[in-house]
Short mmCIF file of C-alpha atoms in Angstrom, two decimals:
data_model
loop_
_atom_site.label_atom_id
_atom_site.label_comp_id
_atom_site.label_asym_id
_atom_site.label_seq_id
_atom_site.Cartn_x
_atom_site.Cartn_y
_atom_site.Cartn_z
CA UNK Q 1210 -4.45 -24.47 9.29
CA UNK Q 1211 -7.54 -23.16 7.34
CA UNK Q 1212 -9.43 -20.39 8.41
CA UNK Q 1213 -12.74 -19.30 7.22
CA UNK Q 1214 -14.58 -16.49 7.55
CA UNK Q 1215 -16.81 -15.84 10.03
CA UNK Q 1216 -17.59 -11.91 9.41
CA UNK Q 1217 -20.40 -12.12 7.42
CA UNK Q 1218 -21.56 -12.32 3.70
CA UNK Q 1219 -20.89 -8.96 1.24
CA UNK Q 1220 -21.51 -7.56 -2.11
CA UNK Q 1221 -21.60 -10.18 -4.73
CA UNK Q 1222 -20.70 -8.29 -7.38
CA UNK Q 1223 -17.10 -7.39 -6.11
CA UNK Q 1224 -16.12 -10.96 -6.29
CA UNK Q 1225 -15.67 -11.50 -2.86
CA UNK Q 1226 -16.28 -14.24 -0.40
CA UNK Q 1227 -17.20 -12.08 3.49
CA UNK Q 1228 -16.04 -9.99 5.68
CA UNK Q 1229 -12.72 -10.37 7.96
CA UNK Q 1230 -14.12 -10.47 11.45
CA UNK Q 1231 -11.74 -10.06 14.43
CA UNK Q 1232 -11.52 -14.20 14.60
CA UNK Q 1233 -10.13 -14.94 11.31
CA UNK Q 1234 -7.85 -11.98 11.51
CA UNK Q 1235 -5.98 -13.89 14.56
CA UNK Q 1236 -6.46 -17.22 12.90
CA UNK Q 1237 -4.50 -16.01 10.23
CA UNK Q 1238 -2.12 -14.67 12.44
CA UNK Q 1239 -1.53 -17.95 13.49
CA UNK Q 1240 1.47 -18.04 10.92
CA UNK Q 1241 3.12 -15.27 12.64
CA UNK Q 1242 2.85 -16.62 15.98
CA UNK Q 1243 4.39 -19.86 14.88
CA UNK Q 1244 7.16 -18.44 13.33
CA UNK Q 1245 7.99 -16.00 15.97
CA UNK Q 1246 9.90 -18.18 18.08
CA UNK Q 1247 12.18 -18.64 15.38
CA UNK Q 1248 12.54 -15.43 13.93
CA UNK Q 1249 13.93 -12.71 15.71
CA UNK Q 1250 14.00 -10.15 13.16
CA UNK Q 1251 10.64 -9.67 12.70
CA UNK Q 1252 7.74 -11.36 10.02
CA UNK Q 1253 10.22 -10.55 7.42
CA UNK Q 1254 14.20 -10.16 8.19
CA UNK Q 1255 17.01 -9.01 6.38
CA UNK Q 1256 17.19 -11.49 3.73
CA UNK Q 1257 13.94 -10.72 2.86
CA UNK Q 1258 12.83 -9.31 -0.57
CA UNK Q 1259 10.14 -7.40 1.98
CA UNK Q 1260 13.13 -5.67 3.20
CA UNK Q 1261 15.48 -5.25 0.14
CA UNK Q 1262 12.58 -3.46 -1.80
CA UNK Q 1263 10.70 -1.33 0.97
CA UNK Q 1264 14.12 -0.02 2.48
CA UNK Q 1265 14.19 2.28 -0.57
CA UNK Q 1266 13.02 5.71 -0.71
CA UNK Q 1267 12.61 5.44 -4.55
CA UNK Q 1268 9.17 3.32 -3.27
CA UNK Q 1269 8.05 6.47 -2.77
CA UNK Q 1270 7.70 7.50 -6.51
CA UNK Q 1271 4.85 5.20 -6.79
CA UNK Q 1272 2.77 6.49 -3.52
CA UNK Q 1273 0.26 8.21 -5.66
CA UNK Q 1274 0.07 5.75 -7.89
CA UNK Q 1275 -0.98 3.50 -5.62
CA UNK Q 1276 -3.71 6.03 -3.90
CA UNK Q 1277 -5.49 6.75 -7.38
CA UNK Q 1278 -5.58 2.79 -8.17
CA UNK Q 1279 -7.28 2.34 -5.05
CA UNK Q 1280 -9.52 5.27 -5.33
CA UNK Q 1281 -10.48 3.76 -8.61
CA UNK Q 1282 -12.73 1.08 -6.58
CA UNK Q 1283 -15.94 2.90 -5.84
CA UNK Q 1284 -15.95 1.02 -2.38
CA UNK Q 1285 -12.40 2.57 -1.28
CA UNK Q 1286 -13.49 6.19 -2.69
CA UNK Q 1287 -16.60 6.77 -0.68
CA UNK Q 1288 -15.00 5.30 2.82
CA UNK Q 1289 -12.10 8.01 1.84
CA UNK Q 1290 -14.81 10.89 1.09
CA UNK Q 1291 -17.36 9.78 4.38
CA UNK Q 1292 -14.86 8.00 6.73
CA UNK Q 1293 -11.15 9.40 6.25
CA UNK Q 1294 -9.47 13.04 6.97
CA UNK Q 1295 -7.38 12.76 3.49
CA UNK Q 1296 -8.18 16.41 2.34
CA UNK Q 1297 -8.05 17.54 5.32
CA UNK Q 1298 -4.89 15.97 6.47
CA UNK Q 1299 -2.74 14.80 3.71
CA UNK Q 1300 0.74 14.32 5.32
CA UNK Q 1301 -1.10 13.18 8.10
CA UNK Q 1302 -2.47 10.12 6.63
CA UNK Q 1303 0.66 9.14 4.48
CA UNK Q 1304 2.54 9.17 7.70
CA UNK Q 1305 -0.22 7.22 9.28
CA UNK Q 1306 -0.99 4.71 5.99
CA UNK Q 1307 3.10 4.05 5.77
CA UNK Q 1308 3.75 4.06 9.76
CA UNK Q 1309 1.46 0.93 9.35
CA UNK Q 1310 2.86 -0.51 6.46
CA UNK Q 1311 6.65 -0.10 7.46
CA UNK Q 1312 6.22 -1.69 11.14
CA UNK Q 1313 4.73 -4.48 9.80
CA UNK Q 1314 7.69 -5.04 7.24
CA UNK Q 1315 10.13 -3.91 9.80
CA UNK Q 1316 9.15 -4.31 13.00
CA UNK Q 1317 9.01 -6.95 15.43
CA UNK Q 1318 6.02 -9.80 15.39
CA UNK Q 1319 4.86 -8.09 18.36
CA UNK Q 1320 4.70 -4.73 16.84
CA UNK Q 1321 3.47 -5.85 13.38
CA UNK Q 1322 0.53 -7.75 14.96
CA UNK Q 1323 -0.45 -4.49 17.40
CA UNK Q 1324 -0.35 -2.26 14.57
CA UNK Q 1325 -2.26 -4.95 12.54
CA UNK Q 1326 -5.36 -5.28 14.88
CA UNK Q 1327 -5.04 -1.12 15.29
CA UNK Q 1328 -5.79 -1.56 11.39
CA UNK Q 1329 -8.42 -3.66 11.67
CA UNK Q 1330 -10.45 -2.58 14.48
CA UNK Q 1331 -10.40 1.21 12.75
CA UNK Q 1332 -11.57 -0.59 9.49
CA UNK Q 1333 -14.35 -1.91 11.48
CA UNK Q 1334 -15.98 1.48 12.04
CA UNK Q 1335 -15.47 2.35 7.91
CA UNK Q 1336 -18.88 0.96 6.51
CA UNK Q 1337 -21.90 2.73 4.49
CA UNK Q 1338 -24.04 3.34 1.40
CA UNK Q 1339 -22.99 4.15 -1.82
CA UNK Q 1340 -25.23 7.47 -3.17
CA UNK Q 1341 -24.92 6.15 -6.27
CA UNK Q 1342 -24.34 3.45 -8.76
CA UNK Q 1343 -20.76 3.10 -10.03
CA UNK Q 1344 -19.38 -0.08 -12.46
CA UNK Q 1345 -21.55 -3.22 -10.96
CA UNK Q 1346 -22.36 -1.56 -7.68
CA UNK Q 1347 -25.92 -0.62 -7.44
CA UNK Q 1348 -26.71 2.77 -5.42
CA UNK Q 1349 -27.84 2.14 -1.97
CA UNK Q 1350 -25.82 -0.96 -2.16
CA UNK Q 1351 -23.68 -1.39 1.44
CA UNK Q 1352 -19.50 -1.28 1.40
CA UNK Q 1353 -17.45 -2.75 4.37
CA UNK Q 1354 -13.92 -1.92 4.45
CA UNK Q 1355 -12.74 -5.21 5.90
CA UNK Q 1356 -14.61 -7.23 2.70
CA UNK Q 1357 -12.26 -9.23 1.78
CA UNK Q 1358 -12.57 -7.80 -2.04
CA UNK Q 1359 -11.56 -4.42 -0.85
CA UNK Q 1360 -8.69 -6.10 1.05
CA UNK Q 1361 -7.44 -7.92 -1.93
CA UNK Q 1362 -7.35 -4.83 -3.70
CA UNK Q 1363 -5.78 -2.44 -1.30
CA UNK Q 1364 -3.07 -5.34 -0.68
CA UNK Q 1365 -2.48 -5.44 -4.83
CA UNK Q 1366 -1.73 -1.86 -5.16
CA UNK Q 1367 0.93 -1.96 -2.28
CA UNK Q 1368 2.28 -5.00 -3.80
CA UNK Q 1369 2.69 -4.08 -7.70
CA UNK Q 1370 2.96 -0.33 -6.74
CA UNK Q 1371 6.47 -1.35 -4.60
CA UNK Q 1372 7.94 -2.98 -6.63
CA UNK Q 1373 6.76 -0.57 -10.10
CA UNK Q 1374 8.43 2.17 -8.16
CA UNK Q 1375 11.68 0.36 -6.81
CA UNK Q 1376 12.32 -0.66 -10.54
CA UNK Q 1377 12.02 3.26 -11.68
CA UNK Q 1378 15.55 4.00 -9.92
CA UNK Q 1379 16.85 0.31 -8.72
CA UNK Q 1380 18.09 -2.74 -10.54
CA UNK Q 1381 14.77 -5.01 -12.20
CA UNK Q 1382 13.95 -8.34 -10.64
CA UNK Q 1383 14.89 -11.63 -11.74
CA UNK Q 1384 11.91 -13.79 -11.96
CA UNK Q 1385 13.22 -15.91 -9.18
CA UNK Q 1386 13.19 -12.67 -7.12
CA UNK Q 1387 9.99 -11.80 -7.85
CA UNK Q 1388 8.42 -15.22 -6.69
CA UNK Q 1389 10.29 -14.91 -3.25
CA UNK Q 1390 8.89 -11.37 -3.04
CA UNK Q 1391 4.92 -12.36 -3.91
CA UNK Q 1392 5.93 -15.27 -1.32
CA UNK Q 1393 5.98 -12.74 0.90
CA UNK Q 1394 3.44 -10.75 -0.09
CA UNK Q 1395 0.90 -13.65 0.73
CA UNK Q 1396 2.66 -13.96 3.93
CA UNK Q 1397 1.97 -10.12 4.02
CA UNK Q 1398 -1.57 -10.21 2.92
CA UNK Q 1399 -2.36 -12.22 6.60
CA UNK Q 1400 -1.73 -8.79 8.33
CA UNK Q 1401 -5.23 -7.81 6.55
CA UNK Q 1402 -6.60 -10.66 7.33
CA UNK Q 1403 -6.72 -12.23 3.92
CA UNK Q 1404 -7.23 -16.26 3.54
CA UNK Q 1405 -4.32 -17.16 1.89
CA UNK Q 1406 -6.32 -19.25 -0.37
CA UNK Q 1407 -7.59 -16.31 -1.73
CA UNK Q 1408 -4.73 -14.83 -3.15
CA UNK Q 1409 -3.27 -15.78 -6.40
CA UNK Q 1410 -0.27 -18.85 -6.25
CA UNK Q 1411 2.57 -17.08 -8.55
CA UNK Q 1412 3.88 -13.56 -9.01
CA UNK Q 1413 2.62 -14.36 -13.00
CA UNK Q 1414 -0.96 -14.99 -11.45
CA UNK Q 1415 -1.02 -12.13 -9.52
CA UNK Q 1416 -0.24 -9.75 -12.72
CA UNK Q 1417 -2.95 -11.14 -14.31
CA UNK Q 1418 -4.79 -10.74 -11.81
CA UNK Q 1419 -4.16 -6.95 -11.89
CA UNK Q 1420 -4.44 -6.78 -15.35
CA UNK Q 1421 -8.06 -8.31 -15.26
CA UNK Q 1422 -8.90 -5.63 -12.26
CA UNK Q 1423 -7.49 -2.86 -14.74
CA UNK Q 1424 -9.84 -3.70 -17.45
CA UNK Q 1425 -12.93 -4.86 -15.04
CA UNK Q 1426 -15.57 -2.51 -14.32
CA UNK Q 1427 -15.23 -3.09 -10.51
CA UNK Q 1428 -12.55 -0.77 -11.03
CA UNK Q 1429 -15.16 2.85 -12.05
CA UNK Q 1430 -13.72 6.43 -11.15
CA UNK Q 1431 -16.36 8.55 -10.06
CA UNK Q 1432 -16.72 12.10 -8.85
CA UNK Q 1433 -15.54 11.38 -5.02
CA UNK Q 1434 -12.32 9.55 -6.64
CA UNK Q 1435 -11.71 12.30 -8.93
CA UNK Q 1436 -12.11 15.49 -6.52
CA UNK Q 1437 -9.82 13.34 -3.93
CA UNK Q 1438 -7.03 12.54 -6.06
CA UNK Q 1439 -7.00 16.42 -7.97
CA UNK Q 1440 -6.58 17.88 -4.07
CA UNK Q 1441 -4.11 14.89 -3.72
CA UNK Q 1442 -1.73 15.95 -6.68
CA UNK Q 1443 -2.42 19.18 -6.39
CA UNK Q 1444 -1.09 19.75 -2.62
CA UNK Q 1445 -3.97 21.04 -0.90
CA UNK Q 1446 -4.20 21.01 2.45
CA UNK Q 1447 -0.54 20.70 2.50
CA UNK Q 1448 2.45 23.22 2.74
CA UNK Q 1449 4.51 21.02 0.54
CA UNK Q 1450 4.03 22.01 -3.26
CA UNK Q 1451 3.29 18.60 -5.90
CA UNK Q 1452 5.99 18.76 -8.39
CA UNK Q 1453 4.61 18.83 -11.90
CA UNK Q 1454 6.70 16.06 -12.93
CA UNK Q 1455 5.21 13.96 -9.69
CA UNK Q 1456 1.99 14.42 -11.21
CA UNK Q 1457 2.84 13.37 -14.84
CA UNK Q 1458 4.38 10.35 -12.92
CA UNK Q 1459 1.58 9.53 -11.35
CA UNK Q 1460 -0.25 9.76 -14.90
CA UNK Q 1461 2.58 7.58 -16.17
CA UNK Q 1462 2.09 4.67 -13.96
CA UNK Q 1463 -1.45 4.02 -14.16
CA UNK Q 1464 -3.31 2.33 -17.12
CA UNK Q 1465 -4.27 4.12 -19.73
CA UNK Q 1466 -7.98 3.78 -19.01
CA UNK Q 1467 -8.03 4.67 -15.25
CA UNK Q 1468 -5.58 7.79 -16.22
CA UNK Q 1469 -8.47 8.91 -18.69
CA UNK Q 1470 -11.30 8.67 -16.23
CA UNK Q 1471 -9.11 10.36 -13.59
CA UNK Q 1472 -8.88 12.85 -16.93
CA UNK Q 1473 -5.23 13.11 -16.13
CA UNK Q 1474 -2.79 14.49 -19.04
CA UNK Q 1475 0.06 12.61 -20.23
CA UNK Q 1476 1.18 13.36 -23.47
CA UNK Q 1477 4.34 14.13 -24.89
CA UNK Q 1478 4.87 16.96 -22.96
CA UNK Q 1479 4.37 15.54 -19.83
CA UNK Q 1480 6.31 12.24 -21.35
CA UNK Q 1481 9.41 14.40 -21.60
CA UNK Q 1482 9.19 15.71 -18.37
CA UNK Q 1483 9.05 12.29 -16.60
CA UNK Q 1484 12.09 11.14 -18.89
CA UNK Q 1485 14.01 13.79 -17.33
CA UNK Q 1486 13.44 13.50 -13.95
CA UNK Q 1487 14.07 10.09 -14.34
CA UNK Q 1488 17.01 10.44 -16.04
CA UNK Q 1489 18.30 12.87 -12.94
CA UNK Q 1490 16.96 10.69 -10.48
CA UNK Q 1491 18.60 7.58 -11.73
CA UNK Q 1492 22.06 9.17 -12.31
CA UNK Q 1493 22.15 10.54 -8.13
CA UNK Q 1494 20.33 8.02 -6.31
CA UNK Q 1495 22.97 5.16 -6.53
CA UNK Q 1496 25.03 7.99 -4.66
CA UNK Q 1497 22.60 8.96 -2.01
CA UNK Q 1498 24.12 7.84 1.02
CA UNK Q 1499 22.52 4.85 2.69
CA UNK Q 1500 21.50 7.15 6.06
CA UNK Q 1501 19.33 8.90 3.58
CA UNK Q 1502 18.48 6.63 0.89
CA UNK Q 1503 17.13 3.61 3.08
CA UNK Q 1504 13.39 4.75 4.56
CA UNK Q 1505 13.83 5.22 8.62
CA UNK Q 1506 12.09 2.35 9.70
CA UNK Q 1507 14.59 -0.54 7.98
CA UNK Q 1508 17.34 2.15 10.00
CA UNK Q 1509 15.48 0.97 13.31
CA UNK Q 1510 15.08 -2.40 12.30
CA UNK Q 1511 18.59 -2.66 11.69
CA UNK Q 1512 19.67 -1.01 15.25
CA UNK Q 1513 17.28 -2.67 17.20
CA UNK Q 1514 19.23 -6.00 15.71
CA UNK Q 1515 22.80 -4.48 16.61
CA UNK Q 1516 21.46 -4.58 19.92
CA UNK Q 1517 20.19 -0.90 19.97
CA UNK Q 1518 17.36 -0.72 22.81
CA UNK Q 1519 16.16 3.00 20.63
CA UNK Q 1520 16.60 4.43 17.22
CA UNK Q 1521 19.57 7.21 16.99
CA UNK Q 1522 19.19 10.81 16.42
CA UNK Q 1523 19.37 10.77 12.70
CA UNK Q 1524 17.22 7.87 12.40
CA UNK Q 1525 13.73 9.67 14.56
CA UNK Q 1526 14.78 12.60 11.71
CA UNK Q 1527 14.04 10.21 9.10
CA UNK Q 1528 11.13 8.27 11.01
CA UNK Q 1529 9.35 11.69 11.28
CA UNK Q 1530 10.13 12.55 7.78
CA UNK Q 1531 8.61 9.22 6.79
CA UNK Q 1532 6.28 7.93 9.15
CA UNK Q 1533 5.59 11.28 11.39
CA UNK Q 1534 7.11 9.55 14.54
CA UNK Q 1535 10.06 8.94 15.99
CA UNK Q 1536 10.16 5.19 15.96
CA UNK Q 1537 7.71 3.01 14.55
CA UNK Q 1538 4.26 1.99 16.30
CA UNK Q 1539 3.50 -0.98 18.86
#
């Protein structure tokens, strides 16, 4: 089935086609509702590479990684400064960003769909005027959150970000893997609202494609990016102190050009000190027990499979830990 968009037309000069209107997000949820019947597990399942990379705490390590990439786009950095609560309510909108991301990985069709129109609906509302002109976006010039550009690029940063993070502490991909994974990715991308057709055909496309973004000006820090992700990595409006070496992580990860207009260090000194929390963290976490080391939400997935009608004691611990609930949404 082909869907096209019926949302409306958008900025040019992002590259994108429209925006995702509330029809073609349930015509491409037409691929969940056909599978459903046969999949009890959820979009995804335990074989899944969904599952055998997002079960893993280390995914965390990348989280701000993926944040600053995406406040590189000039769109996603002013609908953070005018539309979102970020510095106001840090923890409150990683629990809310990965509550989103973990039921639709984990959770049933049902739940994954709910939460996915909850996403898109409060996208809806997240539209305005840029103040001023940033890479190829002229000031005045309008920003929708659901464009499918902004999509595209929000989707990318989860994608690559998981899986640069799982390989920080976890065993690399084979190349076979990582063509079932961006498999599922596209599969993924439909929970957005995303044409499939306009997502790249091979994991090897895709990484071009983000290497492209990288160097593109589309991608153009400015002062809203920059304020946001300083507060970010420095804690504020948080009691729960940044680690230094989190920060020169963060650094690490990004390219080399985006790290300079965030005008984060990373030099040696920072270099050593993510080689040795690395070298720490990779020497315990094969030891971590699995109740701690697998993220909450795969813990629910698993029970609810076992037959459990409600996640366990330990496992609404972890869920609030992760997702600041005690079972996922839907």
């Amino acid at each position: 089935m082909s869907c096209r968009l019926t949302g409306g037309p958008t900025n040019s000069a992002a590259g994108a086609s429209g925006v995702v209107g509330e029809a073609d997000l349930e015509c491409e949820f037409e691929i969940f509702r056909n599978a459903a019947a046969e999949n009890s597990s959820g979009p995804f399942g335990p074989s899944s590479m969904m599952w055998h990379i997002d079960k893993e705490a280390a995914i965390f390590l990348g989280a701000g990684r993926a944040l600053l990439l995406q406040l590189a786009h000039p769109w996603i950095a002013t609908a953070i400064a005018q539309h979102s609560r970020t510095l106001a309510d840090p923890i409150g909108r990683f629990h809310r960003t990965f509550s989103a991301m973990f039921t639709m990985v984990f959770g049933t069709t049902a739940q994954a769909l709910a939460v996915a129109r909850r996403l898109h609906l409060r996208h809806a509302r997240v539209s305005g005027i840029l103040a001023e002109a940033a890479g190829p976006f002229a000031a005045g010039s309008r920003y929708e959150a659901n464009d499918v550009a902004a999509l595209r690029w929000v989707h990318a940063t989860l994608i690559d970000t998981a899986l640069t993070a799982y390989q920080l502490l976890c065993p690399p991909l084979s190349g076979e893997e990582r063509e079932r994974y961006w498999t599922e990715a596209r599969l993924f991308a439909a929970f957005f609202g995303i044409p499939h057709d306009a997502l790249p055909q091979s994991w090897a496309d895709f990484a071009a494609d983000n290497e492209r973004m990288w160097r593109s000006d589309v991608l153009s820090v400015n002062d809203q990016a920059r304020t946001i992700a300083g507060a970010i990595l420095s804690g504020a409006g948080t009691w729960l102190p940044i680690p230094s070496w989190y920060r020169a992580l963060t650094a690490r990860l990004l390219p080399a050009r985006l790290r300079e207009e965030f005008e984060l260090s990373y030099g040696e000194g920072e270099h050593r000190k993510t080689e040795r929390a690395l070298a720490v963290l990779r020497r315990l976490y094969p030891w971590v027990p699995a109740r701690l080391r697998y993220v909450g939400p795969y813990q629910e997935a698993c029970a609810r499979l076992a037959g459990g009608k409600r996640p366990g004691v330990a496992t609404q611990l972890l869920n609030r830990l992760w997702i600041g609930q005690k079972s996922m949404a839907g």
